[in-house]
Amino acid sequence: MPEARKRDPLARCGQAVEHTISHGLEQWGLIVARHTWKVFMFSIIFALICISGVMRLKSETETENLWTPRGAPVKDDKKVYDANFGTGFRGETIFFKMKDGSNILTKDAFMEIYEFDTKYRRDMQVTVEGTAYNFASVCAKARPTDTFCLAGGSPLEFTYNIVTHRFDFSNINSDADLLNLINRASIDFTPEGSKETFSLDISNRHDLMANVVRNADSGRIETATTLKMSWFASRANDTVRDESCTGLDSTGAAWDEVSCNPTEVWENEFEKRVNEEFNVNSKHVFAHVQTASSIGNELSKVIGGDVITLNVGLFLIVLYAILVLGKFHPVLSRSSLAFSGVVSVGLAIGGTFGIGGWTGVPQTPVTSTLPFILLGIGVDDMFVLAGALGRAPTSLSAEDRIGYMMRTAGTSIFITTLTDMLAFALSTTTSFPALAYFCTWAVYGILLDFIFQITFFLCACVWDEQRVKSRARDCYCCAFCCAKPFDPETRKGGCCDCCFMEPAIMEQKGCTNPCCCLTCQKDGGYLANWLKDYYAPFLVKKPVKAAVIVIFFGILGMGAYGSTQLTENFSLRFFVPSDSPLNVVFDIQDKEYRTGDIGVSVLLDHTKEGHYLHQPTVRADGPRIATGMQEFAYFQSGSLVDPLNNFTQYIFEAADGFPMSPHHFWTAEKASFDWYARTATIGEWTVYPDLEAEDRTIGTEVTQGGISAGTWPRLRTATYMEGIPADGKFSRGAYIKDTKLFYDVLAHFVTTPQGAGMRSYFAPHEWYEGFTDWIESLPEENWAAPDGSFTIDKRRDVARGMYNDVHNGTARPKHPAKFCSALKYFLSTNETLKAMLNPPLDEADPNCYPKQGDYKMTRIGVSMKCRVDEGVCPLSNSTAEVEIMQGSRDVVADLNSDLGPRAYSFSWLFAEQYAVVRREALSSIFQAIIAVGVVTMIFISHWFTGLIVVANIAMVLFDIVGVMWLWDISINSISIIYLVLAIGLAVDYSAHIAHAFMSHTGTNDERVMKAISEMGADVSHGAMSTFLAVVVMSTSKSYIFTLFFRQFFAICLFGFGHGMIFLPVVLSLIGPASSADHEEMTREMEDANAMKEVVMEGKPAAVQNDTAPDTVNSQAAYSAPNLDAPDLAAGSPIGATATVPAEQPV
């Protein structure tokens, strides 16, 4: 060896590390060969322990827990939003279309939709564990004690009668009548305590119609093709994950096992009945349904279907492995060994899922692809080990052949296992939870695959070697002997004597034809010899090298260009099969209802002194924040929802100065007024004009109406409000001076038709919710506190002038003293809520009111359009979504408000991914390449060769990215997973060739040919087996699995191409000198020859003549008819006929 190389520290380090590992693995191989049954039983017990963790396995499907980056601001914002405004709703969306595709704005269509709404939203019920649930039982409510569900939006609202609270078709006699209501788009009502009738504009319900055609002259709506209806279900039961409950479906049929989440059960039954019942029986309308459970259900179907696909993949792998290792020979076939190798991979797969359960790393939709990956990697390792076993010198004993296999191939799969594990282990640091979970599972799987390869499969190798030596048939061999029977006198003939032998021995046996029957092959098999005799010499020709360089750099250029064209995208479609009816719903949403608008909420904190909702800071900063959002470039004009602004407008829009009815408010001005002094008799009824409406209707029922003009105090006066302009017109700065009255009127506002939509913009304190819930729970009639400090009478009857102590809509005591006394008593019964009231109540004040007010947080709502300029919104709009997210945050941050504003949108759970996906992709890939490069340089023992391998892997990644662009695959947290995977697999294809190249001497062309001859067949079989493991996914109807197949196909294609074509050419041109140590190689050869002489003592001459240590797949020693019995019988299933030589202790 040249001096320069002797002084190369990297080479010396690499050789030392490799020698240590190879020696350790060789010793392990010898241990397994001597204690086969013990190791085998250990592997089985270990596998069972690992697999038992499957019982503890958990699944994760929540968007923010999988696809939103860790540490993303939106996660904290969502926690704040959920804690204050609720966790959101389970959306149930229905799109209605006419079965014949015609106009849906007809009386018949609306009547059928009304029947749909009645049958399913009101009447349909399911039973879970003996409790019946209809939609009213599981719907979302603004407050738990509410008796009504939150409305999502329905076209039936055009027919709504606010008096009866029902959809009313009594006045709709024709399609024209219906169109008049739709175009009028308003609901008339008379608020309680008012003589004036108001019209509630519901023209925004026109947004529930798609493909609308308007009259060119009048602008009136004439036709539409689609109607949208939305219901909101509660998430209160989402934490229930048990699937073992019993129940009844909507027809009364029993369920033996069903989810214990009644909301989910109702959704599934609803979707089933609509598809199987309504859509079949309806005359006019077809309903397309998406529930909150729909995507999860569809994904479960995909995963369940791919269990079958996995079995098909297993069958293909077993078949291919048997074909490769079987050799169509009754004895030399290793088909049973191939089957054992696949079983070994199966143990690794099962163990991976089990360890996932033991360690608490959840299963995700993406981890479902991991078995296919492990199948490809594991079978690749199996081929490498089996190939090395075939190359083991025939002069060695079976025990030493196992040691040889582990010293050579064991080291090789150790290197690839280590590089793969490092690549995935480093990627677990990614901010994408789904990627981190997948990479963690991949580390588990790759490690377990290696463990079972060197335990379970290694035991199978020992037993198979003993079988071959005893000339027992292969268990799964399909071959037959076609040569003439063996003649014991002439010692000639016999199929098993004529195959895989040196020509001299074959001639001695009477086989003049190297292939005397179907079972005969040349040493190493057809592929290895074809690579050696034809492919390798062809590849090193100069014109071929030039063509390879040009072609591969051309592909690199395409990949580099494609990397600049990739876009970020993530969609719920990824989890739905292509043939699912849910895709029709997605198409309707995207093509007919997509506006591209993004709803954004600005959360304002009112928990600190000076920032309380009724204090000046809010009145000053609120308008500034609203204005800042309106000036943002993406702001959608007219979309601002400022609840305090709307509240003030409500006060100014009220007729007659906003009279404060005693049914709702207490005022000091009328504290001593005798409301019952004036009476009037109408028929048999005694009424109180100051409390009842003069224009009220008296009949069989008493209904409350308006007020007596001029009797009640007016809110919109200087007595109660500050900042009212001289002209009396609206002013955003006007406010109610008294704190309790401010919250009394605000609470009343959100119970009115004008303010009902604002209820979700205010987040009450926990004590306030508890207090009002307690008031609602009290008896109606004159409840007295146990300590006698106060009474509460909630009755509203004519005899008492319809007057009571509590605003029945808000559950708030009207008198300040009663409110204070009731609140003190309530808090005395609940120390937890009492501690939340900070600062505490003033015990000395009989009219005490919490200084912090009733609400801890409010939000301002805006909509952001999909693009700054005019135009159609693209389906993939990641750039704009990121700009909206970051821009909105910048706007509120630049305002420097003391209210701590934070911009939030649920859609940003996806946008956060878009913002960092490229950085995360580069980070994960860079870390993986660095790790692979370091390991490769150490084990290949040359830095320049390591750099070539790393560059080769980088080119593979660019090639894959180019194919992603051609296939219109976007960059997201799913596709990143497979890019990281590409590094691990690509290094497998390249490292074997590079390692072999550096291990041989001669010219670069000669070393390349030797490397291909030695490792080419194993690499080829590994690539083919990996491809077969995933080719079955090409028929999958799920985006995840289709994407998996496409990227995996590219990995196999380009990884194999670069490893077997481009890398050898580059090494032949610029590859460094061999790192093999001539003196060390000489010593090893001398040691091997000495071992051979020892082993060969006492062997027949025919065996001693077979001295070709490099003969591939040579089994001549085991084919001779007069061989000694095989050694290692102690670990052999066929040990009953075997003996152990004295010099080979077990």
Short mmCIF file of C-alpha atoms in Angstrom, two decimals, residues 42-375:
data_model
loop_
_atom_site.label_atom_id
_atom_site.label_comp_id
_atom_site.label_asym_id
_atom_site.label_seq_id
_atom_site.Cartn_x
_atom_site.Cartn_y
_atom_site.Cartn_z
CA PHE A 42 -35.08 -15.49 21.90
CA SER A 43 -36.11 -13.85 18.61
CA ILE A 44 -39.63 -15.28 18.85
CA ILE A 45 -40.08 -14.20 22.49
CA PHE A 46 -38.66 -10.77 21.72
CA ALA A 47 -41.03 -10.44 18.76
CA LEU A 48 -44.03 -11.41 20.89
CA ILE A 49 -43.09 -8.85 23.53
CA CYS A 50 -42.80 -6.13 20.91
CA ILE A 51 -45.99 -7.08 19.09
CA SER A 52 -47.99 -7.15 22.34
CA GLY A 53 -47.71 -3.37 22.45
CA VAL A 54 -50.24 -3.18 19.62
CA MET A 55 -52.94 -3.31 22.29
CA ARG A 56 -51.72 0.07 23.56
CA LEU A 57 -51.46 1.64 20.12
CA LYS A 58 -53.18 5.00 19.65
CA SER A 59 -54.13 6.83 16.49
CA GLU A 60 -53.88 10.54 15.75
CA THR A 61 -55.95 12.21 13.04
CA GLU A 62 -56.40 15.79 14.29
CA THR A 63 -55.09 18.33 11.82
CA GLU A 64 -53.18 20.49 14.28
CA ASN A 65 -51.58 17.46 15.89
CA LEU A 66 -50.23 16.09 12.61
CA TRP A 67 -49.70 18.70 9.93
CA THR A 68 -49.23 21.96 11.82
CA PRO A 69 -45.58 22.61 12.72
CA ARG A 70 -44.59 22.32 16.36
CA GLY A 71 -44.17 25.71 17.98
CA ALA A 72 -46.30 27.42 15.33
CA PRO A 73 -48.04 30.53 16.74
CA VAL A 74 -51.38 29.30 15.46
CA LYS A 75 -51.29 26.45 17.98
CA ASP A 76 -51.13 28.84 20.93
CA ASP A 77 -53.69 31.09 19.30
CA LYS A 78 -56.02 28.15 18.79
CA LYS A 79 -55.69 27.16 22.44
CA VAL A 80 -56.65 30.69 23.47
CA TYR A 81 -59.52 30.76 20.98
CA ASP A 82 -60.83 27.34 22.02
CA ALA A 83 -60.57 28.15 25.71
CA ASN A 84 -62.59 31.33 25.30
CA PHE A 85 -64.87 30.83 22.32
CA GLY A 86 -65.22 27.07 22.27
CA THR A 87 -63.50 24.30 20.37
CA GLY A 88 -65.58 24.94 17.32
CA PHE A 89 -68.27 22.77 15.85
CA ARG A 90 -68.62 19.55 13.96
CA GLY A 91 -69.85 20.75 10.61
CA GLU A 92 -72.60 18.84 8.79
CA THR A 93 -72.89 20.14 5.24
CA ILE A 94 -75.57 19.19 2.71
CA PHE A 95 -75.66 20.29 -0.92
CA PHE A 96 -78.96 19.89 -2.74
CA LYS A 97 -79.24 19.53 -6.49
CA MET A 98 -82.13 18.59 -8.74
CA LYS A 99 -81.85 15.05 -10.02
CA ASP A 100 -82.35 16.30 -13.56
CA GLY A 101 -79.91 19.21 -13.08
CA SER A 102 -82.62 21.86 -13.51
CA ASN A 103 -83.54 24.94 -11.46
CA ILE A 104 -83.86 24.14 -7.75
CA LEU A 105 -85.71 27.34 -6.76
CA THR A 106 -89.11 25.69 -7.02
CA LYS A 107 -91.85 25.02 -4.51
CA ASP A 108 -91.59 21.25 -5.01
CA ALA A 109 -87.84 21.27 -4.39
CA PHE A 110 -88.16 23.41 -1.26
CA MET A 111 -90.93 21.21 0.10
CA GLU A 112 -88.74 18.16 -0.37
CA ILE A 113 -85.86 19.92 1.35
CA TYR A 114 -88.24 20.83 4.18
CA GLU A 115 -89.21 17.17 4.51
CA PHE A 116 -85.49 16.31 4.57
CA ASP A 117 -84.86 18.85 7.34
CA THR A 118 -87.81 17.60 9.38
CA LYS A 119 -87.02 13.92 8.97
CA TYR A 120 -83.33 14.01 9.77
CA ARG A 121 -82.57 17.15 11.79
CA ARG A 122 -85.67 16.96 13.97
CA ASP A 123 -86.99 13.40 14.01
CA MET A 124 -84.20 10.91 13.31
CA GLN A 125 -82.71 9.41 16.43
CA VAL A 126 -80.21 6.74 17.38
CA THR A 127 -79.74 4.93 20.66
CA VAL A 128 -76.40 4.44 22.40
CA GLU A 129 -76.26 2.46 25.60
CA GLY A 130 -80.00 2.87 26.13
CA THR A 131 -80.09 6.65 25.61
CA ALA A 132 -81.83 8.10 22.56
CA TYR A 133 -80.22 10.96 20.67
CA ASN A 134 -81.64 13.18 17.94
CA PHE A 135 -79.81 16.12 16.42
CA ALA A 136 -81.08 18.48 19.13
CA SER A 137 -79.29 16.22 21.64
CA VAL A 138 -75.91 16.53 19.94
CA CYS A 139 -76.11 19.95 18.30
CA ALA A 140 -73.82 22.84 19.17
CA LYS A 141 -75.20 25.52 21.46
CA ALA A 142 -73.92 28.93 22.43
CA ARG A 143 -74.27 27.90 26.06
CA PRO A 144 -74.86 24.43 27.50
CA THR A 145 -78.14 25.53 29.07
CA ASP A 146 -79.56 26.90 25.81
CA THR A 147 -82.59 25.10 24.44
CA PHE A 148 -81.86 26.02 20.83
CA CYS A 149 -79.10 24.93 18.45
CA LEU A 150 -76.74 27.31 16.73
CA ALA A 151 -77.86 27.88 13.16
CA GLY A 152 -75.41 27.22 10.41
CA GLY A 153 -77.44 28.44 7.47
CA SER A 154 -80.38 27.04 5.55
CA PRO A 155 -82.24 28.14 2.40
CA LEU A 156 -85.44 27.33 4.31
CA GLU A 157 -84.81 30.50 6.34
CA PHE A 158 -86.48 32.43 3.52
CA THR A 159 -89.74 30.87 4.76
CA TYR A 160 -89.07 31.35 8.48
CA ASN A 161 -91.91 32.62 10.69
CA ILE A 162 -90.37 34.30 13.74
CA VAL A 163 -93.64 34.17 15.69
CA THR A 164 -94.12 30.42 15.45
CA HIS A 165 -90.40 29.70 15.12
CA ARG A 166 -91.17 27.37 12.24
CA PHE A 167 -90.59 27.23 8.51
CA ASP A 168 -93.92 28.34 7.09
CA PHE A 169 -95.13 27.30 3.62
CA SER A 170 -98.75 28.37 4.18
CA ASN A 171 -98.43 31.42 1.93
CA ILE A 172 -96.36 29.74 -0.76
CA ASN A 173 -98.73 28.53 -3.43
CA SER A 174 -96.44 28.70 -6.45
CA ASP A 175 -92.86 28.99 -7.59
CA ALA A 176 -93.43 32.72 -8.03
CA ASP A 177 -94.41 33.10 -4.36
CA LEU A 178 -91.22 31.33 -3.36
CA LEU A 179 -89.09 33.57 -5.59
CA ASN A 180 -90.71 36.64 -4.05
CA LEU A 181 -89.66 35.50 -0.56
CA ILE A 182 -86.14 34.69 -1.76
CA ASN A 183 -85.71 38.09 -3.39
CA ARG A 184 -87.25 39.92 -0.43
CA ALA A 185 -84.79 38.15 1.92
CA SER A 186 -86.01 39.63 5.23
CA ILE A 187 -87.74 38.50 8.39
CA ASP A 188 -90.16 40.89 10.10
CA PHE A 189 -90.32 40.96 13.90
CA THR A 190 -91.36 43.17 16.81
CA PRO A 191 -88.76 43.12 19.60
CA GLU A 192 -89.97 42.59 23.12
CA GLY A 193 -90.51 45.94 24.75
CA SER A 194 -91.01 47.81 21.49
CA LYS A 195 -94.03 49.00 19.48
CA GLU A 196 -92.00 49.16 16.29
CA THR A 197 -91.63 46.35 13.73
CA PHE A 198 -88.18 45.68 12.35
CA SER A 199 -87.02 43.77 9.29
CA LEU A 200 -84.02 41.50 9.71
CA ASP A 201 -82.00 41.41 6.51
CA ILE A 202 -81.10 37.84 5.51
CA SER A 203 -79.86 38.60 2.01
CA ASN A 204 -76.57 36.94 2.98
CA ARG A 205 -78.52 33.69 2.68
CA HIS A 206 -78.28 34.20 -1.07
CA ASP A 207 -74.74 32.92 -0.60
CA LEU A 208 -76.29 29.50 0.04
CA MET A 209 -77.27 29.34 -3.64
CA ALA A 210 -74.87 28.50 -6.47
CA ASN A 211 -74.99 29.12 -10.21
CA VAL A 212 -77.53 31.89 -9.66
CA VAL A 213 -79.14 33.52 -12.67
CA ARG A 214 -80.57 37.02 -12.22
CA ASN A 215 -82.90 39.03 -14.39
CA ALA A 216 -80.84 41.35 -16.55
CA ASP A 217 -83.12 44.32 -15.92
CA SER A 218 -84.38 43.99 -12.36
CA GLY A 219 -81.52 41.99 -10.88
CA ARG A 220 -84.01 39.60 -9.30
CA ILE A 221 -82.91 36.03 -8.72
CA GLU A 222 -84.66 33.68 -11.12
CA THR A 223 -82.86 30.32 -11.01
CA ALA A 224 -80.10 28.42 -9.23
CA THR A 225 -78.81 24.86 -9.51
CA THR A 226 -77.48 24.18 -6.00
CA LEU A 227 -78.52 24.94 -2.43
CA LYS A 228 -76.35 24.59 0.65
CA MET A 229 -77.48 23.73 4.17
CA SER A 230 -75.22 23.62 7.24
CA TRP A 231 -75.79 22.23 10.72
CA PHE A 232 -73.46 22.47 13.69
CA ALA A 233 -72.93 19.52 16.02
CA SER A 234 -71.21 19.73 19.39
CA ARG A 235 -67.65 18.61 20.07
CA ALA A 236 -68.45 17.85 23.69
CA ASN A 237 -68.25 14.11 23.02
CA ASP A 238 -65.07 14.18 20.93
CA THR A 239 -62.94 12.83 23.75
CA VAL A 240 -64.98 9.59 23.79
CA ARG A 241 -62.91 7.06 21.83
CA ASP A 242 -64.44 3.79 23.00
CA GLU A 243 -65.89 1.70 20.17
CA SER A 244 -67.50 -1.06 22.22
CA CYS A 245 -70.97 0.29 23.01
CA THR A 246 -74.30 -1.16 21.97
CA GLY A 247 -77.23 0.67 20.49
CA LEU A 248 -80.05 0.94 17.96
CA ASP A 249 -80.04 2.62 14.57
CA SER A 250 -82.81 4.94 13.38
CA THR A 251 -84.96 1.99 12.28
CA GLY A 252 -84.65 0.23 15.63
CA ALA A 253 -82.20 -2.40 14.40
CA ALA A 254 -79.61 -3.40 17.00
CA TRP A 255 -75.89 -2.62 16.83
CA ASP A 256 -73.69 -5.16 18.57
CA GLU A 257 -70.73 -2.81 18.64
CA VAL A 258 -70.76 0.88 17.92
CA SER A 259 -68.88 4.02 18.91
CA CYS A 260 -69.67 5.37 22.36
CA ASN A 261 -69.61 8.90 20.92
CA PRO A 262 -73.31 9.61 20.24
CA THR A 263 -72.51 12.54 17.95
CA GLU A 264 -70.38 10.33 15.73
CA VAL A 265 -73.02 7.59 15.75
CA TRP A 266 -75.72 10.07 14.75
CA GLU A 267 -73.55 11.46 11.94
CA ASN A 268 -72.82 8.02 10.52
CA GLU A 269 -76.48 7.02 10.63
CA PHE A 270 -77.50 10.35 9.06
CA GLU A 271 -75.08 9.93 6.17
CA LYS A 272 -76.17 6.32 5.66
CA ARG A 273 -79.89 7.13 5.64
CA VAL A 274 -79.49 10.03 3.25
CA ASN A 275 -77.57 7.91 0.75
CA GLU A 276 -79.63 4.75 1.10
CA GLU A 277 -83.04 6.24 1.80
CA PHE A 278 -83.60 9.86 0.86
CA ASN A 279 -81.61 9.90 -2.38
CA VAL A 280 -83.30 6.71 -3.50
CA ASN A 281 -86.87 7.76 -2.69
CA SER A 282 -86.87 11.50 -3.38
CA LYS A 283 -88.64 12.69 -6.53
CA HIS A 284 -86.81 15.91 -7.26
CA VAL A 285 -83.80 16.56 -5.05
CA PHE A 286 -80.52 14.71 -4.53
CA ALA A 287 -78.55 15.42 -1.34
CA HIS A 288 -74.74 15.33 -1.21
CA VAL A 289 -73.65 15.02 2.42
CA GLN A 290 -70.42 15.60 4.29
CA THR A 291 -70.38 15.12 8.04
CA ALA A 292 -67.53 15.72 10.45
CA SER A 293 -66.95 11.95 10.47
CA SER A 294 -66.93 11.50 6.70
CA ILE A 295 -63.22 11.94 6.03
CA GLY A 296 -62.18 9.71 8.93
CA ASN A 297 -64.60 7.03 7.76
CA GLU A 298 -63.28 7.17 4.22
CA LEU A 299 -59.69 6.99 5.44
CA SER A 300 -60.52 3.96 7.56
CA LYS A 301 -61.89 2.26 4.46
CA VAL A 302 -58.65 3.01 2.62
CA ILE A 303 -56.49 1.67 5.43
CA GLY A 304 -58.69 -1.40 5.75
CA GLY A 305 -58.49 -2.01 2.01
CA ASP A 306 -54.74 -1.62 2.03
CA VAL A 307 -54.42 -4.45 4.55
CA ILE A 308 -55.48 -6.64 1.64
CA THR A 309 -53.03 -4.80 -0.59
CA LEU A 310 -50.25 -5.49 1.92
CA ASN A 311 -51.04 -9.19 1.73
CA VAL A 312 -50.80 -9.03 -2.05
CA GLY A 313 -47.46 -7.29 -1.71
CA LEU A 314 -46.27 -9.99 0.67
CA PHE A 315 -47.28 -12.66 -1.82
CA LEU A 316 -45.38 -10.95 -4.64
CA ILE A 317 -42.28 -10.59 -2.46
CA VAL A 318 -42.40 -14.25 -1.38
CA LEU A 319 -42.87 -15.35 -4.97
CA TYR A 320 -40.00 -13.20 -6.21
CA ALA A 321 -37.70 -14.26 -3.40
CA ILE A 322 -38.43 -17.93 -4.10
CA LEU A 323 -37.75 -17.41 -7.79
CA VAL A 324 -34.43 -15.72 -7.03
CA LEU A 325 -33.23 -18.07 -4.31
CA GLY A 326 -35.08 -21.17 -5.48
CA LYS A 327 -32.77 -21.97 -8.43
CA PHE A 328 -35.23 -24.72 -9.49
CA HIS A 329 -33.13 -27.35 -7.75
CA PRO A 330 -34.46 -29.89 -5.24
CA VAL A 331 -31.50 -29.48 -2.87
CA LEU A 332 -29.71 -26.28 -3.76
CA SER A 333 -32.94 -24.31 -3.86
CA ARG A 334 -33.38 -21.90 -0.94
CA SER A 335 -37.07 -21.14 -1.35
CA SER A 336 -37.73 -22.06 2.27
CA LEU A 337 -34.99 -19.62 3.27
CA ALA A 338 -36.68 -16.95 1.14
CA PHE A 339 -39.95 -17.57 2.93
CA SER A 340 -38.17 -17.31 6.29
CA GLY A 341 -36.71 -13.97 5.24
CA VAL A 342 -40.16 -12.57 4.50
CA VAL A 343 -41.42 -13.90 7.85
CA SER A 344 -38.50 -12.09 9.48
CA VAL A 345 -39.65 -8.84 7.87
CA GLY A 346 -43.19 -9.56 9.03
CA LEU A 347 -41.96 -9.84 12.61
CA ALA A 348 -40.23 -6.49 12.20
CA ILE A 349 -43.43 -4.90 10.90
CA GLY A 350 -45.53 -6.28 13.73
CA GLY A 351 -42.89 -5.31 16.27
CA THR A 352 -42.79 -1.77 14.90
CA PHE A 353 -46.50 -1.27 15.51
CA GLY A 354 -46.09 -2.83 18.94
CA ILE A 355 -43.22 -0.57 19.98
CA GLY A 356 -45.27 2.35 18.72
CA GLY A 357 -47.86 1.30 21.29
CA TRP A 358 -45.32 0.77 24.07
CA THR A 359 -43.64 4.15 23.50
CA GLY A 360 -46.87 6.09 22.93
CA VAL A 361 -45.92 7.30 19.44
CA PRO A 362 -49.29 7.46 17.67
CA GLN A 363 -50.23 5.84 14.41
CA THR A 364 -51.09 8.31 11.66
CA PRO A 365 -52.52 7.98 8.16
CA VAL A 366 -48.98 8.11 6.76
CA THR A 367 -47.57 5.32 8.94
CA SER A 368 -49.88 2.96 7.07
CA THR A 369 -47.33 3.00 4.24
CA LEU A 370 -44.48 1.91 6.52
CA PRO A 371 -45.07 -1.88 6.18
CA PHE A 372 -44.45 -1.62 2.45
CA ILE A 373 -41.21 0.28 3.05
CA LEU A 374 -39.97 -2.20 5.63
CA LEU A 375 -40.91 -5.04 3.32
#
